[in-house]
Short mmCIF file of C-alpha atoms and ligand atoms in Angstrom, two decimals:
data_model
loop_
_atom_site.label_atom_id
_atom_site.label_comp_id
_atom_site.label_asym_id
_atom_site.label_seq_id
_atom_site.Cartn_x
_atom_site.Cartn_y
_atom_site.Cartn_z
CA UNK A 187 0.00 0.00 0.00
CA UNK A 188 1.60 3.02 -0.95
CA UNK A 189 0.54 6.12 0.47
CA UNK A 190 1.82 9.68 1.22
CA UNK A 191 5.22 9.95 1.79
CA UNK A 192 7.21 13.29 1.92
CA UNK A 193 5.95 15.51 -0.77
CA UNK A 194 6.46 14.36 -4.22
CA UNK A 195 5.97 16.76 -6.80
CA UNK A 196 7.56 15.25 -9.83
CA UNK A 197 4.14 15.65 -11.82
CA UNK A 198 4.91 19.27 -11.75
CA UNK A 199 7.84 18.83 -14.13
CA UNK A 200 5.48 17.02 -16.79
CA UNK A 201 3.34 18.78 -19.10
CA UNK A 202 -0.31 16.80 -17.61
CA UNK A 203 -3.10 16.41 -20.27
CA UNK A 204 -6.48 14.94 -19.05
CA UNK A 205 -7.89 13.29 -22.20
CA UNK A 206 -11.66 13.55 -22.29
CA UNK A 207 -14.18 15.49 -19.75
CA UNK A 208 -16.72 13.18 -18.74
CA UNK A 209 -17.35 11.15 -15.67
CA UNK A 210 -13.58 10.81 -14.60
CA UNK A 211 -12.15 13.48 -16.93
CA UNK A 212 -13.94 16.67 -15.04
CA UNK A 213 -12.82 15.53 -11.64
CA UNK A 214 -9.35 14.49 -12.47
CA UNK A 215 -9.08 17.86 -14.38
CA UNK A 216 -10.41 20.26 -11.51
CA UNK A 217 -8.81 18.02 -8.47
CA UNK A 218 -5.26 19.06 -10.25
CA UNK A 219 -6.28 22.60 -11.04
CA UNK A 220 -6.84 22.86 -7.70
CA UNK A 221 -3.94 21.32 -6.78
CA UNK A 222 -1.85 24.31 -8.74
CA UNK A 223 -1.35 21.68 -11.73
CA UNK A 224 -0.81 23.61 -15.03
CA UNK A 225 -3.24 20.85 -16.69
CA UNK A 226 -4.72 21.15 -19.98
CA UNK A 227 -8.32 18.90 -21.46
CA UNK A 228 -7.81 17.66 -24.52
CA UNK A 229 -11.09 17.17 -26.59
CA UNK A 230 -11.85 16.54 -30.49
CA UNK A 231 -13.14 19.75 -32.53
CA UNK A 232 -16.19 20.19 -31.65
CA UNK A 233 -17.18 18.27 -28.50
CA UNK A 234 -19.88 19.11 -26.61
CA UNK A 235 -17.62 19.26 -23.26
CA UNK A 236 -15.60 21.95 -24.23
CA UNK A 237 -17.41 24.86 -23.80
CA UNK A 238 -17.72 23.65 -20.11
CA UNK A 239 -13.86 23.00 -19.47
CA UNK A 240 -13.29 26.10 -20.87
CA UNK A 241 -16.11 27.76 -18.34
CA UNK A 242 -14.68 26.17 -15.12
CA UNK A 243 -11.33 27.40 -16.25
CA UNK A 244 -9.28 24.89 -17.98
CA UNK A 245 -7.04 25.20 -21.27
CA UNK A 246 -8.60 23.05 -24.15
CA UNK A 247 -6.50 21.71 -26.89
CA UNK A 248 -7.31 19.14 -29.73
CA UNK A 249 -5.58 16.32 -29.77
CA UNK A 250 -3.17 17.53 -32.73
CA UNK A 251 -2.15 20.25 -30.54
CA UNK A 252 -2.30 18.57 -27.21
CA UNK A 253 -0.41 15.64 -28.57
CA UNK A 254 2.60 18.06 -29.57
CA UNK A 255 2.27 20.18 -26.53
CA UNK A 256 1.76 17.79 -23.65
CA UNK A 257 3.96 14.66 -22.64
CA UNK A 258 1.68 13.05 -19.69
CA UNK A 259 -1.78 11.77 -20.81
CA UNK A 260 -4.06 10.51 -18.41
CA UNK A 261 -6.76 8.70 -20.65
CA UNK A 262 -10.43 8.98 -19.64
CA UNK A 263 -12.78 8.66 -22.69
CA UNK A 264 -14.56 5.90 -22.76
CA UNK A 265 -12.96 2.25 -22.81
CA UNK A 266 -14.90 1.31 -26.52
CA UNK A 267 -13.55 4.31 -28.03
CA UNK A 268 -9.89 4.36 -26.99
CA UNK A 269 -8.61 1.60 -29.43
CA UNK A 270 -9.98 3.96 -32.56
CA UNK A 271 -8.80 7.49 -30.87
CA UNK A 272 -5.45 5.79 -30.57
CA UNK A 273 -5.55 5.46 -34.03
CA UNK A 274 -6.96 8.38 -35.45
CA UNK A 275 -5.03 10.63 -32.87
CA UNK A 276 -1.80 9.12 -31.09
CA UNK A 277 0.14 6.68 -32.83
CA UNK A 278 1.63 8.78 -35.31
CA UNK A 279 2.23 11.78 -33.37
CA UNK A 280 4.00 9.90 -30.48
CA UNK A 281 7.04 11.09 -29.20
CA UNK A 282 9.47 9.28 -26.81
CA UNK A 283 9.22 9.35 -23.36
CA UNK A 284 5.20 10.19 -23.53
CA UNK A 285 3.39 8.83 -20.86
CA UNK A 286 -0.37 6.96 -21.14
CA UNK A 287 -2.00 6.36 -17.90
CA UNK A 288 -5.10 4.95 -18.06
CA UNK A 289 -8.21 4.53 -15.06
CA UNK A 290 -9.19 1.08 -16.53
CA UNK A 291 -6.95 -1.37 -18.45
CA UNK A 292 -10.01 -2.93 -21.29
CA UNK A 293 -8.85 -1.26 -24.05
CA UNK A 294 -5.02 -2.15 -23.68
CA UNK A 295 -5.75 -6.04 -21.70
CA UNK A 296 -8.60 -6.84 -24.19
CA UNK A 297 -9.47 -3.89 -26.89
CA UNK A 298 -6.61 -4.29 -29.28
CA UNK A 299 -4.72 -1.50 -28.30
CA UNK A 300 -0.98 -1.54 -29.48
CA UNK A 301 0.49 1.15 -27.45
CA UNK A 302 3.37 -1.47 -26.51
CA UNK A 303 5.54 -1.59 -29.03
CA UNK A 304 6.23 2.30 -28.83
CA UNK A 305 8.70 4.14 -26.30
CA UNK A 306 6.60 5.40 -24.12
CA UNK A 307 5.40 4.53 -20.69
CA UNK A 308 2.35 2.97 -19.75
CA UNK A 309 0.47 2.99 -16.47
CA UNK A 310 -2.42 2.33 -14.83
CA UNK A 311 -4.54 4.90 -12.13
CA UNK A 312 -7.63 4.14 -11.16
CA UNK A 313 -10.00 5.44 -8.27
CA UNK A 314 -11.96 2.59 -6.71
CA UNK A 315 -14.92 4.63 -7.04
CA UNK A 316 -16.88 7.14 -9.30
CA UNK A 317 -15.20 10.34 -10.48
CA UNK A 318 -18.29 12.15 -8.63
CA UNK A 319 -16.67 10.81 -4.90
CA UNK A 320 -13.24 11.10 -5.86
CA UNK A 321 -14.40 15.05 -6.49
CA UNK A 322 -16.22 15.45 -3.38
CA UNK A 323 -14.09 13.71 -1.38
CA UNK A 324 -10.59 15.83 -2.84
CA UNK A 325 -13.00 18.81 -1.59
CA UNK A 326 -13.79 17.24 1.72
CA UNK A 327 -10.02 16.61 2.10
CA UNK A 328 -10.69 12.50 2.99
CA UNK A 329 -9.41 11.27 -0.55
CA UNK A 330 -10.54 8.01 -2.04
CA UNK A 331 -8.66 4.47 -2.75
CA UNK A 332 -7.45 3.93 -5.81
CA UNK A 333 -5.30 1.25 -7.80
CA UNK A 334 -1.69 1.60 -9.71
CA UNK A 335 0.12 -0.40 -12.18
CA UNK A 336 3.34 0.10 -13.95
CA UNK A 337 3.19 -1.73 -17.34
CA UNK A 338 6.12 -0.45 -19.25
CA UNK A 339 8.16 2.69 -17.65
CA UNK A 340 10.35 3.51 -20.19
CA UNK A 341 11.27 7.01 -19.03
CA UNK A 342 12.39 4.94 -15.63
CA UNK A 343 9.83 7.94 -14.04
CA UNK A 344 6.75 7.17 -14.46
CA UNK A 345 6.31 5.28 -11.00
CA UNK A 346 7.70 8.24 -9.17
CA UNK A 347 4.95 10.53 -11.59
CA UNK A 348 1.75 7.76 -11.15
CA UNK A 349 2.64 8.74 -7.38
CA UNK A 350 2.77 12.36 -7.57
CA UNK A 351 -0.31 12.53 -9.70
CA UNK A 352 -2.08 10.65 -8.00
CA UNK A 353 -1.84 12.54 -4.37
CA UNK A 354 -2.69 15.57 -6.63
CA UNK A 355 -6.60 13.99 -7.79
CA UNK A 356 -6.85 12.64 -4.44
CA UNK A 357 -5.93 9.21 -4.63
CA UNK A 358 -2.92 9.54 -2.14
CA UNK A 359 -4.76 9.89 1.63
CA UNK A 360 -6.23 6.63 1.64
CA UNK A 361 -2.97 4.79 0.26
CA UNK A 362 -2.97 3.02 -3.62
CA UNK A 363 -2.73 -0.86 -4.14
CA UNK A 364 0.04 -1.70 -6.68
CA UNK A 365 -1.78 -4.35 -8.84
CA UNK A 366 -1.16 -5.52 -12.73
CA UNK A 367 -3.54 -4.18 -15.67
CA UNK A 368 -4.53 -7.53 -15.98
CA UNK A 369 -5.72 -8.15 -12.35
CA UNK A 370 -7.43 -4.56 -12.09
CA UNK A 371 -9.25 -5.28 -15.95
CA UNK A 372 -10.64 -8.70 -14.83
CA UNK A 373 -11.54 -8.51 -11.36
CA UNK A 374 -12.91 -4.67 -12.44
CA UNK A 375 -15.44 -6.41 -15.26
CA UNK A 376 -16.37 -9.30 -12.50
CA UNK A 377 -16.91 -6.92 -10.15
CA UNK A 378 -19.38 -4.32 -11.73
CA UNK A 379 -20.84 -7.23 -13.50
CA UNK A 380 -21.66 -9.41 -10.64
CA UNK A 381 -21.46 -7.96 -7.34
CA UNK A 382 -22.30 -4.66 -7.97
CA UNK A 383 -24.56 -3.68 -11.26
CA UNK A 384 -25.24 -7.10 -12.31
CA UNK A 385 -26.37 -9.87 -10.03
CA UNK A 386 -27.09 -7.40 -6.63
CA UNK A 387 -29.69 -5.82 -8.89
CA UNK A 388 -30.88 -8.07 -10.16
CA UNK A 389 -31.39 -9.76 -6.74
CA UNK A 390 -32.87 -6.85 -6.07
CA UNK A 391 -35.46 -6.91 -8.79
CA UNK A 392 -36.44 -10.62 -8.60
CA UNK A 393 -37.51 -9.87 -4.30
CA UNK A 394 -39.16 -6.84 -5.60
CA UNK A 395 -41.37 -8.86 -8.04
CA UNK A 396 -41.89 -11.78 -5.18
CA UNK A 397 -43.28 -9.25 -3.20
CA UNK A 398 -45.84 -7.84 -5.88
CA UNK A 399 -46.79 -11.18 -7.04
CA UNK A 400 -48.17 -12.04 -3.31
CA UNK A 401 -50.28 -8.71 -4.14
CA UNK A 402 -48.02 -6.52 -1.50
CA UNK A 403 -47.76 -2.91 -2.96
CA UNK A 404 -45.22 -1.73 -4.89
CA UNK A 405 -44.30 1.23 -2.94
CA UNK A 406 -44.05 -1.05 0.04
CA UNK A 407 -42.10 -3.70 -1.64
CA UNK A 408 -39.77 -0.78 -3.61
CA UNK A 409 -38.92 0.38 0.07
CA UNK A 410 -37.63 -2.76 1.32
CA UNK A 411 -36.00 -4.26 -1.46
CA UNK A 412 -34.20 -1.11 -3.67
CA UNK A 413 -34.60 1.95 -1.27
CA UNK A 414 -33.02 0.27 2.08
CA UNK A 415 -30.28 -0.86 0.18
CA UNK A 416 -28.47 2.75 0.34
CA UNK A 417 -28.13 2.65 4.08
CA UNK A 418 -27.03 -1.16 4.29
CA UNK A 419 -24.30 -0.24 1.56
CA UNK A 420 -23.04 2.77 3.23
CA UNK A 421 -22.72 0.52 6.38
CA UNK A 422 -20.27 -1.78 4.72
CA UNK A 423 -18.56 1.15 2.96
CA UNK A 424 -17.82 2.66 6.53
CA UNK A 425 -16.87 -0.21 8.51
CA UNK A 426 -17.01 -3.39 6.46
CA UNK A 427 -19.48 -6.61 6.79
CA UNK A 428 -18.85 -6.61 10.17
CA UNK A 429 -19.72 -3.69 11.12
CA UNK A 430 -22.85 -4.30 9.60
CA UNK A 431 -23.68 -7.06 10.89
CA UNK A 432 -23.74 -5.32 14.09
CA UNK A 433 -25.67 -2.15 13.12
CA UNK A 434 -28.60 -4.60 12.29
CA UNK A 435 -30.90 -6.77 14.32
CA UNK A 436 -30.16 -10.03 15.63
CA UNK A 437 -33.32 -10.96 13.48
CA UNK A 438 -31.85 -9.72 9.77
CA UNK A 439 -28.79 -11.39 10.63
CA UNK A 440 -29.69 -14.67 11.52
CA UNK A 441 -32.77 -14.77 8.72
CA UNK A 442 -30.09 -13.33 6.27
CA UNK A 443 -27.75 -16.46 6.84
CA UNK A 444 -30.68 -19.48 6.74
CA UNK A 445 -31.80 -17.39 3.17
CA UNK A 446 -28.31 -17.68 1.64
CA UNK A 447 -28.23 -21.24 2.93
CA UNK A 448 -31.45 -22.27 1.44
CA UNK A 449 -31.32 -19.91 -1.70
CA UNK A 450 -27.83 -20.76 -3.50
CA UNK A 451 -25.84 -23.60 -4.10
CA UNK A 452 -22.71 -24.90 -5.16
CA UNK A 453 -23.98 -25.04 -9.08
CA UNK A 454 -24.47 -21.02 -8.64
CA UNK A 455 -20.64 -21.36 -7.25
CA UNK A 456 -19.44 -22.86 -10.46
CA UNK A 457 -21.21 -20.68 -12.60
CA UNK A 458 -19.63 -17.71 -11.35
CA UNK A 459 -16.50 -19.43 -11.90
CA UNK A 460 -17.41 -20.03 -15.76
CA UNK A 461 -18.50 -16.50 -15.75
CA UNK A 462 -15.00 -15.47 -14.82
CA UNK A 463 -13.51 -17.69 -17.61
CA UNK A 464 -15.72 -15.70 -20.33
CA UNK A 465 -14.09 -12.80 -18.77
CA UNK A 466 -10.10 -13.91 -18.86
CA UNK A 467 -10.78 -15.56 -22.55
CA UNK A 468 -11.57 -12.38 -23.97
CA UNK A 469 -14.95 -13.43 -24.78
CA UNK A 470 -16.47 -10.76 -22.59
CA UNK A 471 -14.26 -8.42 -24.62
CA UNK A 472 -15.00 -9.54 -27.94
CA UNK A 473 -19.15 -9.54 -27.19
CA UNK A 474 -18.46 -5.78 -25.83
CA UNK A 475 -17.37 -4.80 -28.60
CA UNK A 476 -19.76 -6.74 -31.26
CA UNK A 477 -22.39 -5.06 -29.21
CA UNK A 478 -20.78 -1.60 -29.75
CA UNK A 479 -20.52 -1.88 -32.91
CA UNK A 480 -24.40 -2.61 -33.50
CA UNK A 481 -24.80 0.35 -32.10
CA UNK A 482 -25.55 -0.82 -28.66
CA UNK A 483 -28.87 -2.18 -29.41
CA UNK A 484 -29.15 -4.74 -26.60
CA UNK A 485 -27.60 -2.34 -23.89
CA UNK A 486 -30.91 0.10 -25.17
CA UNK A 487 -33.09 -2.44 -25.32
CA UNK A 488 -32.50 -3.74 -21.62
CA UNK A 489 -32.54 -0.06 -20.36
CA UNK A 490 -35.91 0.71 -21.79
CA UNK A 491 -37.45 -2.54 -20.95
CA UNK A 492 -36.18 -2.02 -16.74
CA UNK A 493 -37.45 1.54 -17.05
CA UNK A 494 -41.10 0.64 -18.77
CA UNK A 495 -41.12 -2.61 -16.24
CA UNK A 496 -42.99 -1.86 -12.95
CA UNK A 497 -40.20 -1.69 -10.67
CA UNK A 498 -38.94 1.48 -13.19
CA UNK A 499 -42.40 2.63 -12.94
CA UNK A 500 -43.20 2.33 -9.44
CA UNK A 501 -39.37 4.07 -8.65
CA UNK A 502 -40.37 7.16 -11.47
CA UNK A 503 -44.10 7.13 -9.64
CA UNK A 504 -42.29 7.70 -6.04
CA UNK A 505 -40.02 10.41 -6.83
CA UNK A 506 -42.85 12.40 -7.89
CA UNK A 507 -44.56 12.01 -4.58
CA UNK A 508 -41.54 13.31 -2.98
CA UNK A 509 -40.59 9.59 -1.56
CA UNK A 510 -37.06 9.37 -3.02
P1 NAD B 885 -17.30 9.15 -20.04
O1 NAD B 885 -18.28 8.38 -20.85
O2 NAD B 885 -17.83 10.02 -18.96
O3 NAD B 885 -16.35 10.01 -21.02
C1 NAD B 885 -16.87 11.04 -21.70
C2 NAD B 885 -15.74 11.91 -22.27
O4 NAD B 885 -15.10 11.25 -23.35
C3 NAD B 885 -16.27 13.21 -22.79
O5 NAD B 885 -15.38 14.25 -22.49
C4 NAD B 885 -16.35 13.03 -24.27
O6 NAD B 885 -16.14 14.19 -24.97
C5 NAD B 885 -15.22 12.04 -24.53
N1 NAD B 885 -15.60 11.16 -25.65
C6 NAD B 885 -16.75 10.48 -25.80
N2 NAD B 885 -16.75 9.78 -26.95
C7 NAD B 885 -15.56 10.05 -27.54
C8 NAD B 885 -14.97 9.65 -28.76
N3 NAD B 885 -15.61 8.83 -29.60
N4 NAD B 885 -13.73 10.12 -29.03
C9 NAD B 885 -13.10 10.95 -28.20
N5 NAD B 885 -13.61 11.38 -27.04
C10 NAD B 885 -14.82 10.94 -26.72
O7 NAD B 885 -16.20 8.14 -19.51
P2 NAD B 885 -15.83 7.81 -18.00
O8 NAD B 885 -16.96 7.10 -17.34
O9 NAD B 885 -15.24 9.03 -17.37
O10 NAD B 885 -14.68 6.73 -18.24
C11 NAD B 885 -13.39 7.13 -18.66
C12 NAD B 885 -12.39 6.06 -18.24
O11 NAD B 885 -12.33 6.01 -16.81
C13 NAD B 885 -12.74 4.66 -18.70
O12 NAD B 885 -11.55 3.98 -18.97
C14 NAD B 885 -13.42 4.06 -17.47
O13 NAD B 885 -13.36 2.66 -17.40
C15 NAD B 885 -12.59 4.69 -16.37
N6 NAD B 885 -13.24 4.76 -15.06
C16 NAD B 885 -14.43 5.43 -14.96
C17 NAD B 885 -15.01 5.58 -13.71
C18 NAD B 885 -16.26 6.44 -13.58
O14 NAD B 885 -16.38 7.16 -12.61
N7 NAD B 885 -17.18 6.41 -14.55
C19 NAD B 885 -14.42 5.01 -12.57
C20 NAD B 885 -13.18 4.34 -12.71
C21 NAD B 885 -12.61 4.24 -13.97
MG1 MG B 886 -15.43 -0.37 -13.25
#
């Protein structure tokens, strides 16, 4: 665990460039302008993002001009588009002893990206949680987690930079985990997929509909399967299962434990284990990026179907009574 050591300031001798102003980009971009990092946003001619960099007082370059100006390039547009901006953008204009950081390792693990075979270096920085907290909590002074990885440091600096960069976004109070862009990309993808957007959810859903199906309200069964879930999570976020367990009653606990017992099995066991396999083959990868290339039709189609279903419109029907 690496965290704040002496001050290290060797990001202030690179020329930083935040690629993309979105979810991560804004955050990462502000966090260091606070910080009293020179930082410039780059953004392709005519993007709809620049107009608000530009407002909350950042330098915007294209990438032609970035890409000559700027030697340290943190890379946060989205993971399907990174392989074909690499292309269109980078490759040709790269210098020696750049520097790519990226907040997720798809597109270089499993997207086809070829950054390898140039001189540059190429690390990994990425805040174990949304760029919205890792905002906030710069502001609030806490900081937020992250993860590092070192893939190729060719300047024989970029460890000592990933370091100083990262106490300037925020990611240096709570201490960064050294890991490999392989680790982070896989257990990342398992991770959002099951635990936390995927199977959770759908969990979620499925005791939601039990509930309904008996002919209990909605509102009644939206409360204690979706809503509740907020303070249970931000339990475990503050003190971990175990202090959990302890914050609720004897009665959840013990009920939880003889529902887990009767519910799964070992055959759910060894599908999450196949699961994973999908996900270290590449096949995961390679259906990603069918999909996006169709357009995302299924991703569409599964977001309008949960927001027409009745859990969507029992959740849309209790914000406007003031509920949530
Ligand atoms: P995002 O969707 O919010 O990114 C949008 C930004 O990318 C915008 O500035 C937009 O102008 C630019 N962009 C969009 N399409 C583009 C294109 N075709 N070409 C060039 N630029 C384009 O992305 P994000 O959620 O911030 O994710 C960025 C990276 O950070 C990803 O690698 C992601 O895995 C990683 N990450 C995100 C979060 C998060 O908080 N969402 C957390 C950890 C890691
Ligand atoms: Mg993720």
């Amino acid at each position: 665990m690496i965290k704040i050591d002496g001050k290290n300031e060797s990001i202030k001798k690179r020329k930083v460039a935040v690629i993309g102003y979105g979810n991560q980009g804004r955050p990462q971009a502000l966090n260091l302008k606070d910080g009293g990092i020179d930082a410039t946003v780059i953004l392709r001619k005519g993007s709809p993002s620049a107009s608000l960099a530009v407002k909350e007082g950042l330098r915007v370059l294209n990438p032609e001009e970035g890409m000559k100006k700027c030697d340290f390039f943190i890379v946060l547009i989205p993971d399907e588009v990174q392989t074909d901006f690499f292309k269109e953008h980078v490759y040709h204009r790269i210098r020696e002893e750049q520097s790519f950081v990226f907040a997720h390792g798809f597109s270089y693990v499993f997207g086809g990206l070829e950054l390898k075979k140039y001189p540059v270096d190429i690390g990994l920085l990425s805040p174990k949680g949304p760029g919205k907290a890792l905002r906030e909590r710069f502001l609030s002074g806490e900081g937020l987690p992250g993860v590092m990885a070192v893939e190729k440091d060719f300047t024989g600096l970029l460890r000592e930079n990933l370091i100083s960069y990262a106490f300037y976004v925020g990611l240096l109070q709570k201490g960064l985990f050294e890991t490999t862009f392989r680790e982070e990309t896989v257990c990342d993808l398992f991770g959002e997929q099951i635990s936390l957007c995927g199977l959770t959810v759908d969990v979620m859903k499925r005791s939601f509909s039990a509930l309904v199906r008996r002919g209990y309200s909605a509102e009644m069964a939206y409360f204690e399967t979706v809503f509740e879930m907020k303070a249970i999570v931000d339990l475990i976020y503050k003190d971990g299962l175990e202090g959990m367990r302890k914050a609720i009653s004897d009665t959840a606990e013990f009920g939880a434990y003889l529902a887990v017992e009767e519910l799964t099995d070992k055959k759910m066991d060894r599908r999450l284990d196949q699961w994973l396999d999908g996900i270290e083959s590449g096949d995961f990868a390679r259906r990603w990026i069918e999909e996006y290339g169709k357009g995302k039709e299924k991703l569409y189609f599964e977001r309008k179907s949960e927001k027409e279903s009745l859990i969507g419109r029992t959740e849309r029907a209790m914000k406007e009574k003031g509920y949530l």
